[in-house]
PDB file of C-alpha atoms in Angstrom:
ATOM      1  CA  UNK A   1     146.332  24.215 111.615  1.00 91.00           C
ATOM      2  CA  UNK A   2     145.896  27.118 114.103  1.00 97.00           C
ATOM      3  CA  UNK A   3     145.241  30.721 113.159  1.00 99.00           C
ATOM      4  CA  UNK A   4     146.779  33.583 115.179  1.00 98.00           C
ATOM      5  CA  UNK A   5     146.289  36.330 113.284  1.00 99.00           C
ATOM      6  CA  UNK A   6     147.294  39.732 113.356  1.00 99.00           C
ATOM      7  CA  UNK A   7     146.064  42.946 111.827  1.00 99.00           C
ATOM      8  CA  UNK A   8     147.739  45.946 110.267  1.00 98.00           C
ATOM      9  CA  UNK A   9     146.166  48.639 108.905  1.00 97.00           C
ATOM     10  CA  UNK A  10     147.099  52.439 107.816  1.00 94.00           C
ATOM     11  CA  UNK A  11     143.959  53.664 109.756  1.00 96.00           C
ATOM     12  CA  UNK A  12     144.336  52.520 113.091  1.00 98.00           C
ATOM     13  CA  UNK A  13     145.962  50.106 115.946  1.00 98.00           C
ATOM     14  CA  UNK A  14     146.099  46.229 115.791  1.00 98.00           C
ATOM     15  CA  UNK A  15     144.318  46.493 118.810  1.00 99.00           C
ATOM     16  CA  UNK A  16     141.702  48.323 117.552  1.00 99.00           C
ATOM     17  CA  UNK A  17     140.827  46.138 114.691  1.00 98.00           C
ATOM     18  CA  UNK A  18     140.955  43.197 116.716  1.00 99.00           C
ATOM     19  CA  UNK A  19     138.216  44.954 118.879  1.00 98.00           C
ATOM     20  CA  UNK A  20     136.022  45.726 115.719  1.00 98.00           C
ATOM     21  CA  UNK A  21     136.417  42.330 113.986  1.00 98.00           C
ATOM     22  CA  UNK A  22     135.535  40.621 116.989  1.00 98.00           C
ATOM     23  CA  UNK A  23     132.323  42.802 117.416  1.00 98.00           C
ATOM     24  CA  UNK A  24     130.947  42.524 113.705  1.00 98.00           C
ATOM     25  CA  UNK A  25     132.074  38.950 113.324  1.00 98.00           C
ATOM     26  CA  UNK A  26     129.986  38.045 117.044  1.00 97.00           C
ATOM     27  CA  UNK A  27     133.068  35.843 117.874  1.00 98.00           C
ATOM     28  CA  UNK A  28     131.381  34.873 121.343  1.00 97.00           C
ATOM     29  CA  UNK A  29     128.660  32.932 119.185  1.00 96.00           C
ATOM     30  CA  UNK A  30     131.710  31.010 117.641  1.00 98.00           C
ATOM     31  CA  UNK A  31     132.925  27.833 119.236  1.00 98.00           C
ATOM     32  CA  UNK A  32     136.244  27.715 117.346  1.00 98.00           C
ATOM     33  CA  UNK A  33     137.398  31.277 118.096  1.00 98.00           C
ATOM     34  CA  UNK A  34     139.598  32.123 121.436  1.00 98.00           C
ATOM     35  CA  UNK A  35     143.006  32.382 122.323  1.00 96.00           C
ATOM     36  CA  UNK A  36     143.287  28.310 122.913  1.00 95.00           C
ATOM     37  CA  UNK A  37     141.251  27.571 119.949  1.00 98.00           C
ATOM     38  CA  UNK A  38     141.654  27.014 116.013  1.00 98.00           C
ATOM     39  CA  UNK A  39     141.145  30.889 115.101  1.00 99.00           C
ATOM     40  CA  UNK A  40     142.334  33.645 117.320  1.00 99.00           C
ATOM     41  CA  UNK A  41     143.163  37.447 116.675  1.00 99.00           C
ATOM     42  CA  UNK A  42     145.869  38.937 118.384  1.00 98.00           C
ATOM     43  CA  UNK A  43     147.222  42.335 119.080  1.00 98.00           C
ATOM     44  CA  UNK A  44     150.632  40.643 120.752  1.00 97.00           C
ATOM     45  CA  UNK A  45     153.938  39.016 118.783  1.00 96.00           C
ATOM     46  CA  UNK A  46     152.437  35.347 119.239  1.00 96.00           C
ATOM     47  CA  UNK A  47     150.907  35.616 115.278  1.00 98.00           C
ATOM     48  CA  UNK A  48     151.205  32.850 112.972  1.00 98.00           C
ATOM     49  CA  UNK A  49     149.545  34.398 110.073  1.00 99.00           C
ATOM     50  CA  UNK A  50     148.911  38.277 108.936  1.00 99.00           C
ATOM     51  CA  UNK A  51     146.186  40.397 107.612  1.00 99.00           C
ATOM     52  CA  UNK A  52     147.100  43.965 105.943  1.00 98.00           C
ATOM     53  CA  UNK A  53     144.487  46.379 105.535  1.00 98.00           C
ATOM     54  CA  UNK A  54     144.831  49.095 102.823  1.00 96.00           C
ATOM     55  CA  UNK A  55     149.024  50.110 102.402  1.00 94.00           C
ATOM     56  CA  UNK A  56     150.339  49.497 106.064  1.00 96.00           C
ATOM     57  CA  UNK A  57     153.848  47.961 105.447  1.00 96.00           C
ATOM     58  CA  UNK A  58     154.627  46.022 109.159  1.00 97.00           C
ATOM     59  CA  UNK A  59     157.927  44.567 109.156  1.00 96.00           C
ATOM     60  CA  UNK A  60     157.305  40.915 109.291  1.00 94.00           C
ATOM     61  CA  UNK A  61     159.735  38.691 110.790  1.00 86.00           C
ATOM     62  CA  UNK A  62     159.933  34.466 110.485  1.00 91.00           C
ATOM     63  CA  UNK A  63     156.319  34.782 108.842  1.00 97.00           C
ATOM     64  CA  UNK A  64     156.168  32.745 105.538  1.00 97.00           C
ATOM     65  CA  UNK A  65     155.032  34.995 102.683  1.00 98.00           C
ATOM     66  CA  UNK A  66     151.852  32.202 101.974  1.00 98.00           C
ATOM     67  CA  UNK A  67     150.292  33.492 105.757  1.00 99.00           C
ATOM     68  CA  UNK A  68     150.474  37.179 104.608  1.00 99.00           C
ATOM     69  CA  UNK A  69     147.041  38.153 102.823  1.00 99.00           C
ATOM     70  CA  UNK A  70     146.301  41.791 101.968  1.00 98.00           C
ATOM     71  CA  UNK A  71     142.588  43.193 102.115  1.00 98.00           C
ATOM     72  CA  UNK A  72     141.320  46.541 100.635  1.00 96.00           C
ATOM     73  CA  UNK A  73     139.206  48.637 102.638  1.00 95.00           C
ATOM     74  CA  UNK A  74     139.358  51.509 100.034  1.00 93.00           C
ATOM     75  CA  UNK A  75     138.127  51.624  96.009  1.00 93.00           C
ATOM     76  CA  UNK A  76     140.554  50.145  94.030  1.00 92.00           C
ATOM     77  CA  UNK A  77     140.894  53.779  91.996  1.00 89.00           C
ATOM     78  CA  UNK A  78     142.313  55.257  95.653  1.00 86.00           C
ATOM     79  CA  UNK A  79     144.426  52.191  96.644  1.00 89.00           C
ATOM     80  CA  UNK A  80     146.527  52.083  93.003  1.00 87.00           C
ATOM     81  CA  UNK A  81     147.151  55.820  93.553  1.00 85.00           C
ATOM     82  CA  UNK A  82     148.346  55.620  96.905  1.00 82.00           C
ATOM     83  CA  UNK A  83     150.485  52.389  96.054  1.00 86.00           C
ATOM     84  CA  UNK A  84     152.052  54.178  93.337  1.00 79.00           C
ATOM     85  CA  UNK A  85     152.649  56.940  95.608  1.00 76.00           C
ATOM     86  CA  UNK A  86     154.229  55.020  98.657  1.00 75.00           C
ATOM     87  CA  UNK A  87     155.810  52.210  96.425  1.00 88.00           C
ATOM     88  CA  UNK A  88     153.677  49.736  98.616  1.00 94.00           C
ATOM     89  CA  UNK A  89     153.672  47.392  95.425  1.00 94.00           C
ATOM     90  CA  UNK A  90     157.153  46.796  95.950  1.00 95.00           C
ATOM     91  CA  UNK A  91     156.326  45.788  99.771  1.00 96.00           C
ATOM     92  CA  UNK A  92     153.453  43.441  98.384  1.00 96.00           C
ATOM     93  CA  UNK A  93     155.444  41.577  96.159  1.00 96.00           C
ATOM     94  CA  UNK A  94     158.304  40.915  98.840  1.00 96.00           C
ATOM     95  CA  UNK A  95     155.589  40.322 101.595  1.00 97.00           C
ATOM     96  CA  UNK A  96     152.138  39.446 100.647  1.00 98.00           C
ATOM     97  CA  UNK A  97     151.001  36.057  99.067  1.00 98.00           C
ATOM     98  CA  UNK A  98     147.543  37.588  97.773  1.00 98.00           C
ATOM     99  CA  UNK A  99     145.929  40.985  98.204  1.00 98.00           C
ATOM    100  CA  UNK A 100     142.286  41.043  97.633  1.00 98.00           C
ATOM    101  CA  UNK A 101     140.747  44.160  96.199  1.00 96.00           C
ATOM    102  CA  UNK A 102     137.925  45.411  94.000  1.00 95.00           C
ATOM    103  CA  UNK A 103     139.134  45.080  90.523  1.00 94.00           C
ATOM    104  CA  UNK A 104     142.296  43.055  88.615  1.00 90.00           C
ATOM    105  CA  UNK A 105     144.017  46.308  87.505  1.00 87.00           C
ATOM    106  CA  UNK A 106     147.050  45.552  89.272  1.00 91.00           C
ATOM    107  CA  UNK A 107     149.445  41.893  88.549  1.00 93.00           C
ATOM    108  CA  UNK A 108     149.857  39.573  91.066  1.00 95.00           C
ATOM    109  CA  UNK A 109     149.498  39.210  94.243  1.00 97.00           C
ATOM    110  CA  UNK A 110     146.848  41.654  93.724  1.00 96.00           C
ATOM    111  CA  UNK A 111     143.253  39.807  92.634  1.00 97.00           C
ATOM    112  CA  UNK A 112     139.580  40.615  92.417  1.00 97.00           C
ATOM    113  CA  UNK A 113     137.763  39.106  95.167  1.00 97.00           C
ATOM    114  CA  UNK A 114     135.648  40.859  97.818  1.00 97.00           C
ATOM    115  CA  UNK A 115     137.926  41.676 101.064  1.00 97.00           C
ATOM    116  CA  UNK A 116     135.658  41.523 103.921  1.00 97.00           C
ATOM    117  CA  UNK A 117     135.511  45.393 104.612  1.00 95.00           C
ATOM    118  CA  UNK A 118     134.445  46.817 108.206  1.00 96.00           C
ATOM    119  CA  UNK A 119     130.613  47.140 108.891  1.00 97.00           C
ATOM    120  CA  UNK A 120     128.104  47.413 111.491  1.00 96.00           C
ATOM    121  CA  UNK A 121     127.707  44.415 113.886  1.00 96.00           C
ATOM    122  CA  UNK A 122     124.340  42.303 112.590  1.00 94.00           C
ATOM    123  CA  UNK A 123     121.426  43.273 114.844  1.00 91.00           C
ATOM    124  CA  UNK A 124     120.930  40.903 117.764  1.00 89.00           C
ATOM    125  CA  UNK A 125     117.043  41.099 117.195  1.00 90.00           C
ATOM    126  CA  UNK A 126     114.738  41.291 114.312  1.00 89.00           C
ATOM    127  CA  UNK A 127     113.530  44.605 113.900  1.00 94.00           C
ATOM    128  CA  UNK A 128     109.972  46.206 112.929  1.00 96.00           C
ATOM    129  CA  UNK A 129     109.734  47.656 109.636  1.00 97.00           C
ATOM    130  CA  UNK A 130     107.231  50.393 110.334  1.00 98.00           C
ATOM    131  CA  UNK A 131     109.135  52.599 107.834  1.00 98.00           C
ATOM    132  CA  UNK A 132     109.630  52.433 104.053  1.00 98.00           C
ATOM    133  CA  UNK A 133     112.659  53.094 102.197  1.00 99.00           C
ATOM    134  CA  UNK A 134     115.713  55.614 103.014  1.00 98.00           C
ATOM    135  CA  UNK A 135     118.688  56.976 101.357  1.00 98.00           C
ATOM    136  CA  UNK A 136     121.983  58.092 102.658  1.00 97.00           C
ATOM    137  CA  UNK A 137     123.750  60.916 100.843  1.00 93.00           C
ATOM    138  CA  UNK A 138     127.003  62.540 102.032  1.00 86.00           C
ATOM    139  CA  UNK A 139     128.609  66.017 101.348  1.00 75.00           C
ATOM    140  CA  UNK A 140     132.466  65.306 100.435  1.00 69.00           C
ATOM    141  CA  UNK A 141     134.746  66.746  98.435  1.00 60.00           C
ATOM    142  CA  UNK A 142     136.523  63.783  96.809  1.00 62.00           C
ATOM    143  CA  UNK A 143     140.152  64.001  95.065  1.00 62.00           C
ATOM    144  CA  UNK A 144     139.248  61.587  92.734  1.00 70.00           C
ATOM    145  CA  UNK A 145     135.772  61.978  90.606  1.00 76.00           C
ATOM    146  CA  UNK A 146     133.173  59.389  91.714  1.00 86.00           C
ATOM    147  CA  UNK A 147     130.485  58.276  89.379  1.00 90.00           C
ATOM    148  CA  UNK A 148     128.457  57.066  92.334  1.00 91.00           C
ATOM    149  CA  UNK A 149     128.609  60.208  94.181  1.00 91.00           C
ATOM    150  CA  UNK A 150     127.424  62.172  91.139  1.00 92.00           C
ATOM    151  CA  UNK A 151     124.724  59.901  90.554  1.00 95.00           C
ATOM    152  CA  UNK A 152     123.705  59.812  94.298  1.00 94.00           C
ATOM    153  CA  UNK A 153     123.081  63.760  94.144  1.00 93.00           C
ATOM    154  CA  UNK A 154     121.050  63.115  90.655  1.00 95.00           C
ATOM    155  CA  UNK A 155     118.796  60.676  92.253  1.00 96.00           C
ATOM    156  CA  UNK A 156     118.404  62.907  95.325  1.00 95.00           C
ATOM    157  CA  UNK A 157     117.322  65.794  93.010  1.00 94.00           C
ATOM    158  CA  UNK A 158     114.773  63.890  91.633  1.00 96.00           C
ATOM    159  CA  UNK A 159     113.299  62.543  95.131  1.00 96.00           C
ATOM    160  CA  UNK A 160     113.440  66.212  96.611  1.00 95.00           C
ATOM    161  CA  UNK A 161     111.011  67.161  93.383  1.00 94.00           C
ATOM    162  CA  UNK A 162     108.757  64.035  93.653  1.00 96.00           C
ATOM    163  CA  UNK A 163     106.594  62.787  96.737  1.00 96.00           C
ATOM    164  CA  UNK A 164     108.367  59.659  96.874  1.00 98.00           C
ATOM    165  CA  UNK A 165     108.281  58.361 100.394  1.00 98.00           C
ATOM    166  CA  UNK A 166     111.920  58.178 100.617  1.00 98.00           C
ATOM    167  CA  UNK A 167     113.519  59.529 103.922  1.00 97.00           C
ATOM    168  CA  UNK A 168     116.815  61.534 103.353  1.00 96.00           C
ATOM    169  CA  UNK A 169     119.890  60.925 105.706  1.00 96.00           C
ATOM    170  CA  UNK A 170     123.334  62.288 105.663  1.00 91.00           C
ATOM    171  CA  UNK A 171     125.448  65.607 105.850  1.00 83.00           C
ATOM    172  CA  UNK A 172     123.592  66.786 102.414  1.00 85.00           C
ATOM    173  CA  UNK A 173     120.814  67.721 104.420  1.00 81.00           C
ATOM    174  CA  UNK A 174     122.440  70.747 105.917  1.00 78.00           C
ATOM    175  CA  UNK A 175     122.100  72.205 102.483  1.00 78.00           C
ATOM    176  CA  UNK A 176     118.893  71.430 101.260  1.00 83.00           C
ATOM    177  CA  UNK A 177     116.952  74.503 101.907  1.00 80.00           C
ATOM    178  CA  UNK A 178     113.353  73.532 101.952  1.00 83.00           C
ATOM    179  CA  UNK A 179     110.703  72.419 104.233  1.00 88.00           C
ATOM    180  CA  UNK A 180     110.619  68.357 103.728  1.00 92.00           C
ATOM    181  CA  UNK A 181     109.714  66.051 106.404  1.00 93.00           C
ATOM    182  CA  UNK A 182     111.504  63.382 104.575  1.00 93.00           C
ATOM    183  CA  UNK A 183     114.935  65.188 105.547  1.00 94.00           C
ATOM    184  CA  UNK A 184     116.083  63.443 108.469  1.00 93.00           C
ATOM    185  CA  UNK A 185     119.688  64.899 108.470  1.00 86.00           C
ATOM    186  CA  UNK A 186     122.976  63.139 110.151  1.00 89.00           C
ATOM    187  CA  UNK A 187     122.096  59.898 112.020  1.00 93.00           C
ATOM    188  CA  UNK A 188     123.377  57.628 114.556  1.00 92.00           C
ATOM    189  CA  UNK A 189     124.048  53.650 113.996  1.00 92.00           C
ATOM    190  CA  UNK A 190     121.405  51.997 112.534  1.00 96.00           C
ATOM    191  CA  UNK A 191     118.582  54.475 112.198  1.00 97.00           C
ATOM    192  CA  UNK A 192     118.807  54.699 108.286  1.00 97.00           C
ATOM    193  CA  UNK A 193     118.163  50.869 108.227  1.00 97.00           C
ATOM    194  CA  UNK A 194     116.885  49.358 111.180  1.00 97.00           C
ATOM    195  CA  UNK A 195     112.953  50.001 110.647  1.00 98.00           C
ATOM    196  CA  UNK A 196     113.002  50.395 106.671  1.00 98.00           C
ATOM    197  CA  UNK A 197     111.827  48.195 104.406  1.00 98.00           C
ATOM    198  CA  UNK A 198     113.824  49.073 101.738  1.00 99.00           C
ATOM    199  CA  UNK A 199     117.183  51.191 101.342  1.00 99.00           C
ATOM    200  CA  UNK A 200     118.747  52.869  98.368  1.00 99.00           C
ATOM    201  CA  UNK A 201     122.772  52.387  98.423  1.00 98.00           C
ATOM    202  CA  UNK A 202     125.182  53.432  96.032  1.00 98.00           C
ATOM    203  CA  UNK A 203     129.204  52.861  96.125  1.00 97.00           C
ATOM    204  CA  UNK A 204     131.151  55.943  94.923  1.00 94.00           C
ATOM    205  CA  UNK A 205     132.571  53.499  92.434  1.00 94.00           C
ATOM    206  CA  UNK A 206     131.564  50.935  89.796  1.00 96.00           C
ATOM    207  CA  UNK A 207     133.673  47.776  90.216  1.00 96.00           C
ATOM    208  CA  UNK A 208     133.852  43.913  89.797  1.00 96.00           C
ATOM    209  CA  UNK A 209     134.196  43.014  93.637  1.00 96.00           C
ATOM    210  CA  UNK A 210     134.463  45.825  95.786  1.00 96.00           C
ATOM    211  CA  UNK A 211     131.416  45.580  98.131  1.00 97.00           C
ATOM    212  CA  UNK A 212     131.398  48.310 101.170  1.00 97.00           C
ATOM    213  CA  UNK A 213     129.225  49.171 104.520  1.00 97.00           C
ATOM    214  CA  UNK A 214     126.594  50.757 102.207  1.00 97.00           C
ATOM    215  CA  UNK A 215     125.234  47.374 101.057  1.00 98.00           C
ATOM    216  CA  UNK A 216     125.956  45.379 103.924  1.00 98.00           C
ATOM    217  CA  UNK A 217     124.903  47.296 106.869  1.00 97.00           C
ATOM    218  CA  UNK A 218     121.253  47.175 105.262  1.00 98.00           C
ATOM    219  CA  UNK A 219     121.385  43.715 104.851  1.00 97.00           C
ATOM    220  CA  UNK A 220     122.458  42.945 108.242  1.00 96.00           C
ATOM    221  CA  UNK A 221     119.420  44.881 109.548  1.00 96.00           C
ATOM    222  CA  UNK A 222     117.252  42.846 107.372  1.00 96.00           C
ATOM    223  CA  UNK A 223     116.402  45.787 105.041  1.00 98.00           C
ATOM    224  CA  UNK A 224     116.346  44.930 101.252  1.00 99.00           C
ATOM    225  CA  UNK A 225     119.094  47.221  99.584  1.00 99.00           C
ATOM    226  CA  UNK A 226     118.286  48.888  96.196  1.00 99.00           C
ATOM    227  CA  UNK A 227     121.874  48.672  94.839  1.00 99.00           C
ATOM    228  CA  UNK A 228     124.629  50.234  92.574  1.00 98.00           C
ATOM    229  CA  UNK A 229     127.794  49.362  92.453  1.00 98.00           C
ATOM    230  CA  UNK A 230     129.398  46.031  92.430  1.00 98.00           C
ATOM    231  CA  UNK A 231     128.938  44.525  89.366  1.00 97.00           C
ATOM    232  CA  UNK A 232     128.717  41.003  90.562  1.00 96.00           C
ATOM    233  CA  UNK A 233     127.094  41.558  93.856  1.00 97.00           C
ATOM    234  CA  UNK A 234     124.588  38.634  93.434  1.00 96.00           C
ATOM    235  CA  UNK A 235     127.779  36.547  93.263  1.00 94.00           C
ATOM    236  CA  UNK A 236     128.110  37.260  97.124  1.00 95.00           C
ATOM    237  CA  UNK A 237     124.255  37.936  98.414  1.00 96.00           C
ATOM    238  CA  UNK A 238     122.337  35.838  95.874  1.00 94.00           C
ATOM    239  CA  UNK A 239     119.093  37.569  94.975  1.00 95.00           C
ATOM    240  CA  UNK A 240     118.617  39.225  98.181  1.00 98.00           C
ATOM    241  CA  UNK A 241     119.954  42.996  96.472  1.00 98.00           C
ATOM    242  CA  UNK A 242     117.639  44.537  93.870  1.00 98.00           C
ATOM    243  CA  UNK A 243     120.021  45.739  91.331  1.00 98.00           C
ATOM    244  CA  UNK A 244     119.913  49.418  89.909  1.00 98.00           C
ATOM    245  CA  UNK A 245     121.609  50.066  86.626  1.00 98.00           C
ATOM    246  CA  UNK A 246     122.686  53.287  86.516  1.00 97.00           C
ATOM    247  CA  UNK A 247     120.247  55.034  84.082  1.00 98.00           C
ATOM    248  CA  UNK A 248     118.444  57.468  86.028  1.00 97.00           C
ATOM    249  CA  UNK A 249     115.340  57.032  84.074  1.00 97.00           C
ATOM    250  CA  UNK A 250     115.128  53.304  84.351  1.00 98.00           C
ATOM    251  CA  UNK A 251     115.972  53.188  88.077  1.00 98.00           C
ATOM    252  CA  UNK A 252     113.435  55.957  89.125  1.00 98.00           C
ATOM    253  CA  UNK A 253     111.101  53.756  87.253  1.00 98.00           C
ATOM    254  CA  UNK A 254     112.300  50.642  89.410  1.00 99.00           C
ATOM    255  CA  UNK A 255     111.814  52.894  92.394  1.00 99.00           C
ATOM    256  CA  UNK A 256     108.406  53.892  91.645  1.00 98.00           C
ATOM    257  CA  UNK A 257     107.192  50.612  91.039  1.00 99.00           C
ATOM    258  CA  UNK A 258     108.823  49.476  94.352  1.00 99.00           C
ATOM    259  CA  UNK A 259     106.717  52.061  96.079  1.00 98.00           C
ATOM    260  CA  UNK A 260     103.516  50.846  94.261  1.00 98.00           C
ATOM    261  CA  UNK A 261     104.051  46.865  94.527  1.00 98.00           C
ATOM    262  CA  UNK A 262     106.250  46.627  97.697  1.00 98.00           C
ATOM    263  CA  UNK A 263     105.225  43.047  98.267  1.00 98.00           C
ATOM    264  CA  UNK A 264     106.861  42.247  94.673  1.00 98.00           C
ATOM    265  CA  UNK A 265     110.073  43.420  95.851  1.00 98.00           C
ATOM    266  CA  UNK A 266     110.237  41.726  99.705  1.00 97.00           C
ATOM    267  CA  UNK A 267     112.930  39.227 100.296  1.00 96.00           C
ATOM    268  CA  UNK A 268     113.466  37.000 102.899  1.00 94.00           C
ATOM    269  CA  UNK A 269     116.838  37.637 103.939  1.00 95.00           C
ATOM    270  CA  UNK A 270     118.770  34.772 105.831  1.00 95.00           C
ATOM    271  CA  UNK A 271     120.620  36.639 108.177  1.00 94.00           C
ATOM    272  CA  UNK A 272     122.715  33.643 108.813  1.00 95.00           C
ATOM    273  CA  UNK A 273     123.632  33.470 105.094  1.00 96.00           C
ATOM    274  CA  UNK A 274     124.707  37.364 105.088  1.00 97.00           C
ATOM    275  CA  UNK A 275     126.777  36.654 108.162  1.00 96.00           C
ATOM    276  CA  UNK A 276     128.750  33.694 106.881  1.00 96.00           C
ATOM    277  CA  UNK A 277     129.389  36.004 103.387  1.00 97.00           C
ATOM    278  CA  UNK A 278     130.585  38.799 105.531  1.00 97.00           C
ATOM    279  CA  UNK A 279     132.527  37.426 108.442  1.00 98.00           C
ATOM    280  CA  UNK A 280     135.888  37.801 108.553  1.00 98.00           C
ATOM    281  CA  UNK A 281     136.348  34.850 111.145  1.00 98.00           C
ATOM    282  CA  UNK A 282     134.225  32.476 109.290  1.00 98.00           C
ATOM    283  CA  UNK A 283     136.115  32.898 105.929  1.00 98.00           C
ATOM    284  CA  UNK A 284     139.884  32.752 107.323  1.00 98.00           C
ATOM    285  CA  UNK A 285     140.331  29.224 106.116  1.00 98.00           C
ATOM    286  CA  UNK A 286     139.637  30.131 102.663  1.00 98.00           C
ATOM    287  CA  UNK A 287     141.320  33.697 102.953  1.00 98.00           C
ATOM    288  CA  UNK A 288     144.609  31.866 103.703  1.00 98.00           C
ATOM    289  CA  UNK A 289     143.660  29.023 101.341  1.00 96.00           C
TER     290      UNK A 289
END
């Protein structure tokens, strides 16, 4: 079977999505990808299959329902509210064979499964790991209370009152009124991951299958994630991730132990394995199966 896939989303155009996924999936290295090959992303009208990101509602003509799959690029709690507001569930029932999202809070066609979110492209080289640990903390006003965001702030408070060698990135740095060489501020591209051995990453919401760029980006830069979020993260990435508990005292003890005994927590991350798990293109057949 040939897969000529068009992507639709509620946040950008099919042309931009095509460029994004071709870049992060490194299609130039896949001999089965191309206009005359088995798999191809198109922004034209020649498509045989459709991927719908979030709550886009394109008019689909002559495309069998089994050739249409939805992929959540937001946490379930956001999408569930959005779907109810804009009647997307009715559209999904009529047009979508299955829709991958982070939990099973909605009936079919919505299913609990990893949804191949956008993330950074894998590094084309193995970076030097001459820095120890980092964390990114944003500064935002969320319309829905996010337990992970609150927990990130609690952990940040502890870090700032300690001497832990953890560099701090993100917009939150603008509101930290104390001199501290660990405060790095806003960042570009791979900066919080590339040269670090470890990276603390916390999803905004705790789910069974929602996995974002927060953990994928460090993995793709050969950085060991210290992670809280998806309960089943080891199902996707094996033992490449150090799991936190959400109990501040226990997680601080874990981080302190990593600082004291880093060799105990080092991982031999298989980059090709991570790519095989996160690449939309490499998993197209399974997605449409």
